[in-house]
Short mmCIF file of C-alpha atoms and ligand atoms in Angstrom, two decimals:
data_model
loop_
_atom_site.label_atom_id
_atom_site.label_comp_id
_atom_site.label_asym_id
_atom_site.label_seq_id
_atom_site.Cartn_x
_atom_site.Cartn_y
_atom_site.Cartn_z
CA UNK A 1 2.53 -6.78 -37.83
CA UNK A 2 -1.17 -7.12 -36.98
CA UNK A 3 -2.22 -5.98 -33.53
CA UNK A 4 -5.33 -6.06 -31.35
CA UNK A 5 -6.46 -3.24 -29.07
CA UNK A 6 -7.22 -4.36 -25.54
CA UNK A 7 -8.17 -2.78 -22.22
CA UNK A 8 -5.53 -2.29 -19.56
CA UNK A 9 -4.82 -0.27 -16.43
CA UNK A 10 -1.73 1.83 -16.11
CA UNK A 11 0.01 5.02 -15.02
CA UNK A 12 0.55 7.97 -17.37
CA UNK A 13 3.24 9.58 -15.19
CA UNK A 14 5.07 8.98 -11.88
CA UNK A 15 2.57 11.00 -9.88
CA UNK A 16 -0.69 10.04 -11.55
CA UNK A 17 -3.05 7.35 -10.28
CA UNK A 18 -3.44 4.24 -12.39
CA UNK A 19 -6.41 4.45 -14.74
CA UNK A 20 -7.94 2.62 -17.66
CA UNK A 21 -6.18 2.85 -21.02
CA UNK A 22 -6.00 0.95 -24.30
CA UNK A 23 -2.88 -0.91 -25.40
CA UNK A 24 -1.92 -3.07 -28.37
CA UNK A 25 -0.99 -6.74 -28.30
CA UNK A 26 0.78 -8.37 -31.23
CA UNK A 27 -1.01 -11.17 -33.06
CA UNK A 28 0.51 -14.59 -32.37
CA UNK A 29 3.74 -15.49 -34.16
CA UNK A 30 4.41 -19.24 -34.73
CA UNK A 31 5.91 -19.73 -31.23
CA UNK A 32 3.45 -17.49 -29.36
CA UNK A 33 0.72 -18.29 -26.89
CA UNK A 34 -2.18 -15.86 -26.39
CA UNK A 35 -3.50 -15.84 -22.84
CA UNK A 36 -6.71 -14.40 -21.42
CA UNK A 37 -5.63 -13.06 -18.03
CA UNK A 38 -7.79 -14.28 -15.14
CA UNK A 39 -5.72 -13.07 -12.19
CA UNK A 40 -2.73 -10.82 -11.67
CA UNK A 41 -0.85 -10.42 -8.39
CA UNK A 42 0.28 -7.00 -7.17
CA UNK A 43 4.02 -6.91 -6.51
CA UNK A 44 5.85 -4.07 -4.77
CA UNK A 45 7.91 -3.80 -7.98
CA UNK A 46 4.70 -2.76 -9.78
CA UNK A 47 4.48 0.22 -7.43
CA UNK A 48 8.20 1.02 -7.76
CA UNK A 49 7.80 1.03 -11.56
CA UNK A 50 4.52 2.99 -11.68
CA UNK A 51 6.11 5.69 -9.51
CA UNK A 52 9.52 5.57 -11.21
CA UNK A 53 11.28 4.76 -7.90
CA UNK A 54 14.11 3.08 -9.83
CA UNK A 55 14.21 5.57 -12.72
CA UNK A 56 13.79 4.39 -16.30
CA UNK A 57 10.04 3.85 -16.35
CA UNK A 58 8.59 4.42 -19.83
CA UNK A 59 5.09 5.93 -19.72
CA UNK A 60 2.37 4.97 -20.02
CA UNK A 61 3.28 1.92 -17.98
CA UNK A 62 1.08 -1.11 -17.35
CA UNK A 63 2.46 -3.16 -14.42
CA UNK A 64 1.72 -6.75 -13.46
CA UNK A 65 4.01 -9.78 -13.66
CA UNK A 66 2.18 -12.40 -11.62
CA UNK A 67 -0.15 -13.59 -14.35
CA UNK A 68 -2.43 -16.62 -14.40
CA UNK A 69 -4.77 -17.19 -17.31
CA UNK A 70 -6.25 -19.48 -19.93
CA UNK A 71 -4.74 -20.11 -23.35
CA UNK A 72 -7.02 -18.69 -26.05
CA UNK A 73 -4.82 -19.13 -29.14
CA UNK A 74 -1.49 -20.74 -30.07
CA UNK A 75 0.86 -20.18 -33.00
CA UNK A 76 1.31 -23.05 -35.47
CA UNK A 77 4.77 -23.90 -34.09
CA UNK A 78 3.72 -24.14 -30.43
CA UNK A 79 4.26 -27.63 -28.99
CA UNK A 80 3.85 -27.25 -25.22
CA UNK A 81 0.41 -25.65 -24.89
CA UNK A 82 -3.10 -25.87 -26.30
CA UNK A 83 -6.23 -23.75 -26.13
CA UNK A 84 -7.85 -24.01 -22.69
CA UNK A 85 -4.65 -24.77 -20.70
CA UNK A 86 -4.22 -22.98 -17.37
CA UNK A 87 -0.91 -21.16 -17.57
CA UNK A 88 1.26 -18.59 -15.87
CA UNK A 89 3.58 -15.78 -16.93
CA UNK A 90 6.05 -14.23 -14.51
CA UNK A 91 8.56 -11.40 -14.78
CA UNK A 92 10.26 -12.52 -18.02
CA UNK A 93 8.79 -12.66 -21.52
CA UNK A 94 11.97 -12.95 -23.59
CA UNK A 95 15.77 -13.20 -23.50
CA UNK A 96 18.50 -13.80 -26.11
CA UNK A 97 18.44 -17.63 -25.60
CA UNK A 98 22.02 -17.92 -26.84
CA UNK A 99 24.31 -16.41 -24.16
CA UNK A 100 26.04 -18.45 -21.42
CA UNK A 101 23.33 -17.57 -18.87
CA UNK A 102 20.43 -18.42 -21.18
CA UNK A 103 22.09 -21.73 -22.13
CA UNK A 104 22.20 -22.59 -18.40
CA UNK A 105 18.47 -21.83 -17.91
CA UNK A 106 19.35 -18.58 -16.14
CA UNK A 107 17.36 -16.28 -18.44
CA UNK A 108 17.04 -13.80 -15.56
CA UNK A 109 20.79 -13.19 -15.88
CA UNK A 110 20.76 -13.00 -19.70
CA UNK A 111 24.01 -11.27 -20.67
CA UNK A 112 22.12 -9.31 -23.32
CA UNK A 113 19.42 -8.27 -20.86
CA UNK A 114 16.14 -10.11 -20.35
CA UNK A 115 12.86 -8.64 -21.56
CA UNK A 116 10.69 -7.78 -18.57
CA UNK A 117 6.96 -8.49 -18.74
CA UNK A 118 6.50 -4.74 -18.33
CA UNK A 119 8.80 -1.82 -19.01
CA UNK A 120 10.90 -4.07 -21.25
CA UNK A 121 11.22 -3.80 -25.04
CA UNK A 122 8.51 -5.39 -27.23
CA UNK A 123 10.73 -6.22 -30.20
CA UNK A 124 7.89 -6.91 -32.65
CA UNK A 125 6.13 -3.60 -32.03
CA UNK A 126 9.19 -1.55 -31.02
CA UNK A 127 7.55 -0.15 -27.90
CA UNK A 128 7.60 -0.89 -24.16
CA UNK A 129 6.18 -4.19 -22.96
CA UNK A 130 2.90 -3.93 -21.07
CA UNK A 131 2.19 -6.16 -18.08
CA UNK A 132 -0.65 -8.16 -16.64
CA UNK A 133 -3.05 -5.43 -15.53
CA UNK A 134 -4.75 -6.12 -18.85
CA UNK A 135 -7.18 -8.43 -20.64
CA UNK A 136 -4.70 -10.48 -22.63
CA UNK A 137 -1.02 -11.10 -23.17
CA UNK A 138 0.92 -12.72 -26.02
CA UNK A 139 4.10 -14.54 -24.98
CA UNK A 140 6.63 -16.90 -26.58
CA UNK A 141 5.88 -20.38 -25.28
CA UNK A 142 9.37 -20.70 -23.78
CA UNK A 143 8.33 -18.13 -21.18
CA UNK A 144 4.92 -19.65 -20.39
CA UNK A 145 4.53 -21.87 -17.32
CA UNK A 146 2.19 -24.78 -16.63
CA UNK A 147 -0.01 -24.11 -13.60
CA UNK A 148 -0.87 -27.12 -11.37
CA UNK A 149 -4.62 -27.59 -11.65
CA UNK A 150 -5.11 -28.75 -8.04
CA UNK A 151 -4.39 -25.25 -6.69
CA UNK A 152 -6.57 -22.11 -6.51
CA UNK A 153 -5.51 -20.20 -9.64
CA UNK A 154 -5.90 -16.80 -7.97
CA UNK A 155 -3.62 -17.84 -5.10
CA UNK A 156 -1.10 -19.29 -7.57
CA UNK A 157 -0.50 -15.97 -9.33
CA UNK A 158 1.88 -14.55 -6.66
CA UNK A 159 4.08 -17.62 -7.07
CA UNK A 160 5.10 -16.23 -10.48
CA UNK A 161 7.17 -13.48 -8.83
CA UNK A 162 7.05 -13.61 -5.00
CA UNK A 163 7.35 -17.40 -5.13
CA UNK A 164 10.20 -17.76 -7.59
CA UNK A 165 12.17 -14.79 -6.18
CA UNK A 166 12.40 -16.54 -2.82
CA UNK A 167 12.60 -20.10 -4.20
CA UNK A 168 15.66 -19.35 -6.33
CA UNK A 169 17.96 -18.35 -3.42
CA UNK A 170 16.60 -21.19 -1.27
CA UNK A 171 17.65 -23.63 -3.99
CA UNK A 172 20.92 -21.89 -4.91
CA UNK A 173 22.07 -21.95 -1.27
CA UNK A 174 20.85 -25.57 -0.96
CA UNK A 175 18.33 -25.13 1.82
CA UNK A 176 16.90 -28.39 3.15
CA UNK A 177 16.30 -30.32 6.35
CA UNK A 178 18.42 -28.92 9.16
CA UNK A 179 18.99 -25.52 7.48
CA UNK A 180 18.32 -22.45 9.58
CA UNK A 181 16.70 -19.78 7.43
CA UNK A 182 15.56 -16.28 8.36
CA UNK A 183 13.32 -13.97 6.36
CA UNK A 184 13.35 -10.18 6.77
CA UNK A 185 9.96 -8.52 6.22
CA UNK A 186 6.57 -10.20 6.13
CA UNK A 187 5.02 -9.02 2.88
CA UNK A 188 4.41 -10.74 -0.45
CA UNK A 189 7.93 -12.11 -0.85
CA UNK A 190 8.43 -12.71 2.86
CA UNK A 191 5.36 -14.86 3.36
CA UNK A 192 6.26 -17.02 0.36
CA UNK A 193 9.84 -17.35 1.64
CA UNK A 194 8.49 -18.74 4.93
CA UNK A 195 6.18 -21.22 3.22
CA UNK A 196 8.78 -22.42 0.72
CA UNK A 197 11.66 -22.68 3.22
CA UNK A 198 9.37 -24.62 5.53
CA UNK A 199 8.29 -26.81 2.61
CA UNK A 200 11.97 -27.64 1.98
CA UNK A 201 12.35 -28.73 5.61
CA UNK A 202 14.18 -25.73 7.08
CA UNK A 203 13.77 -24.19 10.52
CA UNK A 204 12.43 -20.69 9.77
CA UNK A 205 12.63 -17.40 11.65
CA UNK A 206 10.92 -14.15 10.66
CA UNK A 207 12.44 -10.73 11.32
CA UNK A 208 9.67 -8.13 11.33
CA UNK A 209 9.10 -4.60 12.55
CA UNK A 210 5.45 -5.41 13.07
CA UNK A 211 4.54 -7.03 16.42
CA UNK A 212 1.02 -7.56 15.04
CA UNK A 213 2.25 -10.03 12.40
CA UNK A 214 3.58 -12.58 14.93
CA UNK A 215 0.54 -14.87 15.00
CA UNK A 216 0.21 -14.81 11.22
CA UNK A 217 3.88 -15.62 10.75
CA UNK A 218 3.50 -18.67 12.99
CA UNK A 219 0.40 -19.76 11.11
CA UNK A 220 2.37 -19.43 7.84
CA UNK A 221 5.03 -21.75 9.27
CA UNK A 222 7.60 -19.59 11.07
CA UNK A 223 9.13 -21.35 14.08
CA UNK A 224 10.18 -18.05 15.65
CA UNK A 225 9.50 -14.32 15.19
CA UNK A 226 12.11 -11.71 16.11
CA UNK A 227 11.05 -8.07 16.35
CA UNK A 228 13.94 -6.41 14.57
CA UNK A 229 13.69 -3.15 16.52
CA UNK A 230 14.22 -4.99 19.85
CA UNK A 231 17.98 -5.27 20.52
CA UNK A 232 17.60 -8.06 23.10
CA UNK A 233 15.60 -10.16 20.68
CA UNK A 234 18.21 -9.55 17.97
CA UNK A 235 21.00 -10.62 20.37
CA UNK A 236 19.15 -13.84 21.11
CA UNK A 237 19.72 -15.06 17.54
CA UNK A 238 23.34 -13.90 17.07
CA UNK A 239 25.37 -16.29 14.89
CA UNK A 240 22.39 -18.52 14.09
CA UNK A 241 21.38 -18.51 10.42
CA UNK A 242 22.73 -20.28 7.35
CA UNK A 243 20.69 -18.09 5.00
CA UNK A 244 18.81 -14.83 5.45
CA UNK A 245 16.47 -13.63 2.69
CA UNK A 246 16.04 -9.86 3.04
CA UNK A 247 12.88 -8.65 1.28
CA UNK A 248 12.75 -5.08 2.64
CA UNK A 249 11.97 -2.71 -0.28
CA UNK A 250 13.64 0.43 1.08
CA UNK A 251 17.05 1.44 2.38
CA UNK A 252 17.83 -0.08 5.79
CA UNK A 253 20.76 -1.13 7.97
CA UNK A 254 21.75 -4.72 7.19
CA UNK A 255 24.64 -4.90 9.71
CA UNK A 256 22.38 -6.13 12.56
CA UNK A 257 21.24 -9.02 10.34
CA UNK A 258 24.80 -9.96 9.33
CA UNK A 259 25.45 -10.44 13.07
CA UNK A 260 22.83 -13.20 13.10
CA UNK A 261 24.55 -15.24 10.34
CA UNK A 262 26.52 -18.33 11.32
CA UNK A 263 30.05 -19.04 9.99
CA UNK A 264 29.76 -19.35 6.16
CA UNK A 265 26.26 -17.90 6.32
CA UNK A 266 24.82 -15.72 3.54
CA UNK A 267 22.46 -12.77 3.60
CA UNK A 268 20.80 -12.44 0.22
CA UNK A 269 19.20 -9.15 -0.70
CA UNK A 270 16.16 -9.43 -2.94
CA UNK A 271 14.24 -6.31 -1.95
CA UNK A 272 16.22 -3.08 -1.92
CA UNK A 273 18.08 -1.92 -5.04
CA UNK A 274 20.75 0.69 -4.40
CA UNK A 275 23.62 1.76 -2.18
CA UNK A 276 23.60 0.66 1.44
CA UNK A 277 23.48 3.20 4.23
CA UNK A 278 24.85 2.75 6.84
CA UNK A 279 27.76 1.08 5.06
CA UNK A 280 28.41 -2.60 5.36
CA UNK A 281 31.07 -3.44 7.97
CA UNK A 282 33.49 -6.01 6.52
CA UNK A 283 34.85 -7.21 9.89
CA UNK A 284 32.07 -9.73 10.62
CA UNK A 285 32.25 -10.92 7.00
CA UNK A 286 35.99 -11.57 7.18
CA UNK A 287 36.01 -12.99 10.68
CA UNK A 288 33.13 -15.36 9.93
CA UNK A 289 33.56 -16.07 6.19
CA UNK A 290 30.08 -14.60 5.77
CA UNK A 291 28.61 -13.36 2.48
CA UNK A 292 26.21 -10.66 1.44
CA UNK A 293 24.66 -11.50 -1.91
CA UNK A 294 21.81 -10.57 -4.21
CA UNK A 295 19.38 -12.48 -6.40
CA UNK A 296 16.80 -11.60 -9.03
CA UNK A 297 13.66 -13.69 -9.73
CA UNK A 298 14.50 -17.10 -11.30
CA UNK A 299 14.83 -18.85 -14.65
CA UNK A 300 11.95 -20.48 -16.49
CA UNK A 301 12.93 -24.10 -15.68
CA UNK A 302 13.38 -23.18 -12.02
CA UNK A 303 10.00 -21.40 -12.00
CA UNK A 304 8.35 -24.56 -13.35
CA UNK A 305 10.17 -26.60 -10.68
CA UNK A 306 8.79 -24.26 -8.00
CA UNK A 307 5.24 -24.44 -9.39
CA UNK A 308 5.40 -28.24 -9.48
CA UNK A 309 6.73 -28.30 -5.90
CA UNK A 310 3.86 -26.05 -4.82
CA UNK A 311 1.37 -28.33 -6.60
CA UNK A 312 2.76 -31.41 -4.84
CA UNK A 313 2.89 -29.72 -1.43
CA UNK A 314 -0.30 -27.63 -1.69
CA UNK A 315 1.53 -24.34 -1.30
CA UNK A 316 -0.12 -21.11 -2.48
CA UNK A 317 -0.04 -17.46 -1.49
CA UNK A 318 -2.35 -15.93 1.13
CA UNK A 319 -4.28 -13.41 -0.92
CA UNK A 320 -6.83 -10.63 -0.81
CA UNK A 321 -8.74 -10.39 -4.08
CA UNK A 322 -9.36 -6.87 -5.36
CA UNK A 323 -10.98 -5.28 -8.38
CA UNK A 324 -8.83 -3.52 -10.95
CA UNK A 325 -10.46 -0.24 -9.94
CA UNK A 326 -9.10 -0.69 -6.35
CA UNK A 327 -5.46 -0.69 -7.41
CA UNK A 328 -4.60 2.82 -6.20
CA UNK A 329 -5.92 2.10 -2.69
CA UNK A 330 -4.07 -1.21 -2.78
CA UNK A 331 -0.78 0.60 -3.49
CA UNK A 332 -1.35 2.94 -0.53
CA UNK A 333 -2.07 -0.04 1.72
CA UNK A 334 1.04 -1.83 0.45
CA UNK A 335 3.13 1.19 1.45
CA UNK A 336 1.76 0.85 4.99
CA UNK A 337 2.58 -2.90 5.03
CA UNK A 338 -1.15 -3.51 5.27
CA UNK A 339 -1.43 -6.53 2.95
CA UNK A 340 -2.21 -10.10 4.00
CA UNK A 341 -0.10 -11.04 2.16
CA UNK A 342 -0.63 -10.35 -1.52
CA UNK A 343 -3.27 -8.42 -3.42
CA UNK A 344 -4.52 -10.28 -6.48
CA UNK A 345 -6.61 -8.54 -9.11
CA UNK A 346 -9.63 -10.41 -10.43
CA UNK A 347 -9.17 -9.37 -14.04
CA UNK A 348 -12.85 -9.90 -14.89
CA UNK A 349 -13.37 -6.54 -13.10
CA UNK A 350 -11.56 -4.77 -15.93
CA UNK A 351 -14.67 -5.26 -18.07
CA UNK A 352 -16.92 -3.45 -15.55
P1 NAP B 401 5.71 -5.92 0.34
O1 NAP B 401 4.60 -6.90 0.18
O2 NAP B 401 5.40 -4.49 0.44
O3 NAP B 401 6.55 -6.42 1.64
C1 NAP B 401 7.71 -5.76 2.10
C2 NAP B 401 7.84 -5.97 3.62
O4 NAP B 401 9.06 -5.37 4.04
C3 NAP B 401 6.74 -5.29 4.42
O5 NAP B 401 5.62 -6.08 4.60
C4 NAP B 401 7.44 -5.00 5.75
O6 NAP B 401 7.42 -6.16 6.57
C5 NAP B 401 8.88 -4.76 5.32
N1 NAP B 401 9.16 -3.32 5.17
C6 NAP B 401 8.51 -2.43 4.37
N2 NAP B 401 9.08 -1.20 4.44
C7 NAP B 401 10.11 -1.33 5.29
C8 NAP B 401 11.08 -0.42 5.79
N3 NAP B 401 11.10 0.86 5.39
N4 NAP B 401 11.99 -0.89 6.65
C9 NAP B 401 11.97 -2.18 7.06
N5 NAP B 401 11.06 -3.08 6.62
C10 NAP B 401 10.16 -2.67 5.75
O7 NAP B 401 6.73 -6.04 -0.87
P2 NAP B 401 7.09 -7.32 -1.79
O8 NAP B 401 6.16 -7.36 -2.95
O9 NAP B 401 7.29 -8.49 -0.93
O10 NAP B 401 8.48 -6.84 -2.40
C11 NAP B 401 9.59 -6.61 -1.57
C12 NAP B 401 10.71 -5.98 -2.38
O11 NAP B 401 11.26 -6.96 -3.25
C13 NAP B 401 10.30 -4.81 -3.28
O12 NAP B 401 11.30 -3.82 -3.25
C14 NAP B 401 10.22 -5.42 -4.66
O13 NAP B 401 10.44 -4.49 -5.68
C15 NAP B 401 11.36 -6.41 -4.57
N6 NAP B 401 11.30 -7.53 -5.51
C16 NAP B 401 12.48 -8.04 -5.93
C17 NAP B 401 12.51 -9.12 -6.77
C18 NAP B 401 13.81 -9.72 -7.19
O14 NAP B 401 13.83 -10.46 -8.17
N7 NAP B 401 14.91 -9.49 -6.49
C19 NAP B 401 11.31 -9.70 -7.19
C20 NAP B 401 10.12 -9.17 -6.70
C21 NAP B 401 10.12 -8.10 -5.85
P3 NAP B 401 7.28 -6.08 8.18
O15 NAP B 401 5.99 -5.33 8.41
O16 NAP B 401 7.19 -7.51 8.54
O17 NAP B 401 8.48 -5.41 8.72
ZN1 ZN B 402 7.49 -8.83 -8.69
ZN1 ZN B 403 20.83 -14.48 -22.94
#
């Protein structure tokens, strides 16, 4: 298959900084869309992957799965997009399309494993997939999203992961007017969870370790901020929430949050992957029919639904635009929770 060499930014090993490198993109197949990348959001998963926090990273790795760009070429079988369209690509670029999950528009739970935008398997070239910290990407049109044109395209890019990852549980657990939702952690995912839950009509509380984020959280739409390290504040919301979205990326004690769920309430983990420590106490679950659940990103139809909702309600991410060359500093700042509230790379800087 024909390929094109393009510029990208990636990591050569778990402990090396990200730097410029060349990668190949396949030429368009009949169902493919070629996209010039304008903006790419910086997700904490990019950092986890670059540093091999979860194991399994194939090097070199090019992160980035919050992509917004312009269509530059389409295959002759493409029906949904044309050259010049403003489009998005999130965390998925392929799946089997035939299993029970795929048939239900739940490509993220593909029983044969979805293809991640990075660190997945590029079946045409038989190598790892490379993400959005790059000039261009070629994606099957099924996995390409329409971006509402009334929104700032840079501020839309984080919706492609942070937005859909929080939207999907809000919809699955039927959040609406009268729901009491709490969000743990005010970062990229957390700030989108507040905006989207608020947009759906819920009463929203933020749990944060950072006293300094209180005013911002209220500006973003939170009705209440609870400092999670303050036991009295935690007690004040015991038994309150229908749904808690926990976005914390590292191991932490979830038992104090379970105590704040109401009867039938659910705490959904979207941040930390791994074993819990301290262990989860089953008594409050049993005595209150409470659930602890997990959720990964969202399907393509649901992602389009979220983008359309954001277009209609003028919802975008709060962003800080950076150059590609600033990515290593951005990762260090992300580790210190010093992001308001998503870094977005202006991909034009890659040409500098
Ligand atoms: P982020 O911007 O770094 O935000 C994480 C927030 O969690 C921080 O702002 C901080 O908020 C809080 N936090 C950080 N370290 C903590 C610690 N050790 N203990 C307690 N709280 C801590 O990250 P993100 O991009 O939102 O991503 C969050 C996590 O979700 C990452 O692990 C990422 O890989 C994962 N993720 C999952 C999915 C999925 O599909 N399930 C999709 C995307 C990302 P406060 O300062 O307010 O406490
Ligand atoms: Zn992500
Ligand atoms: Zn499938």
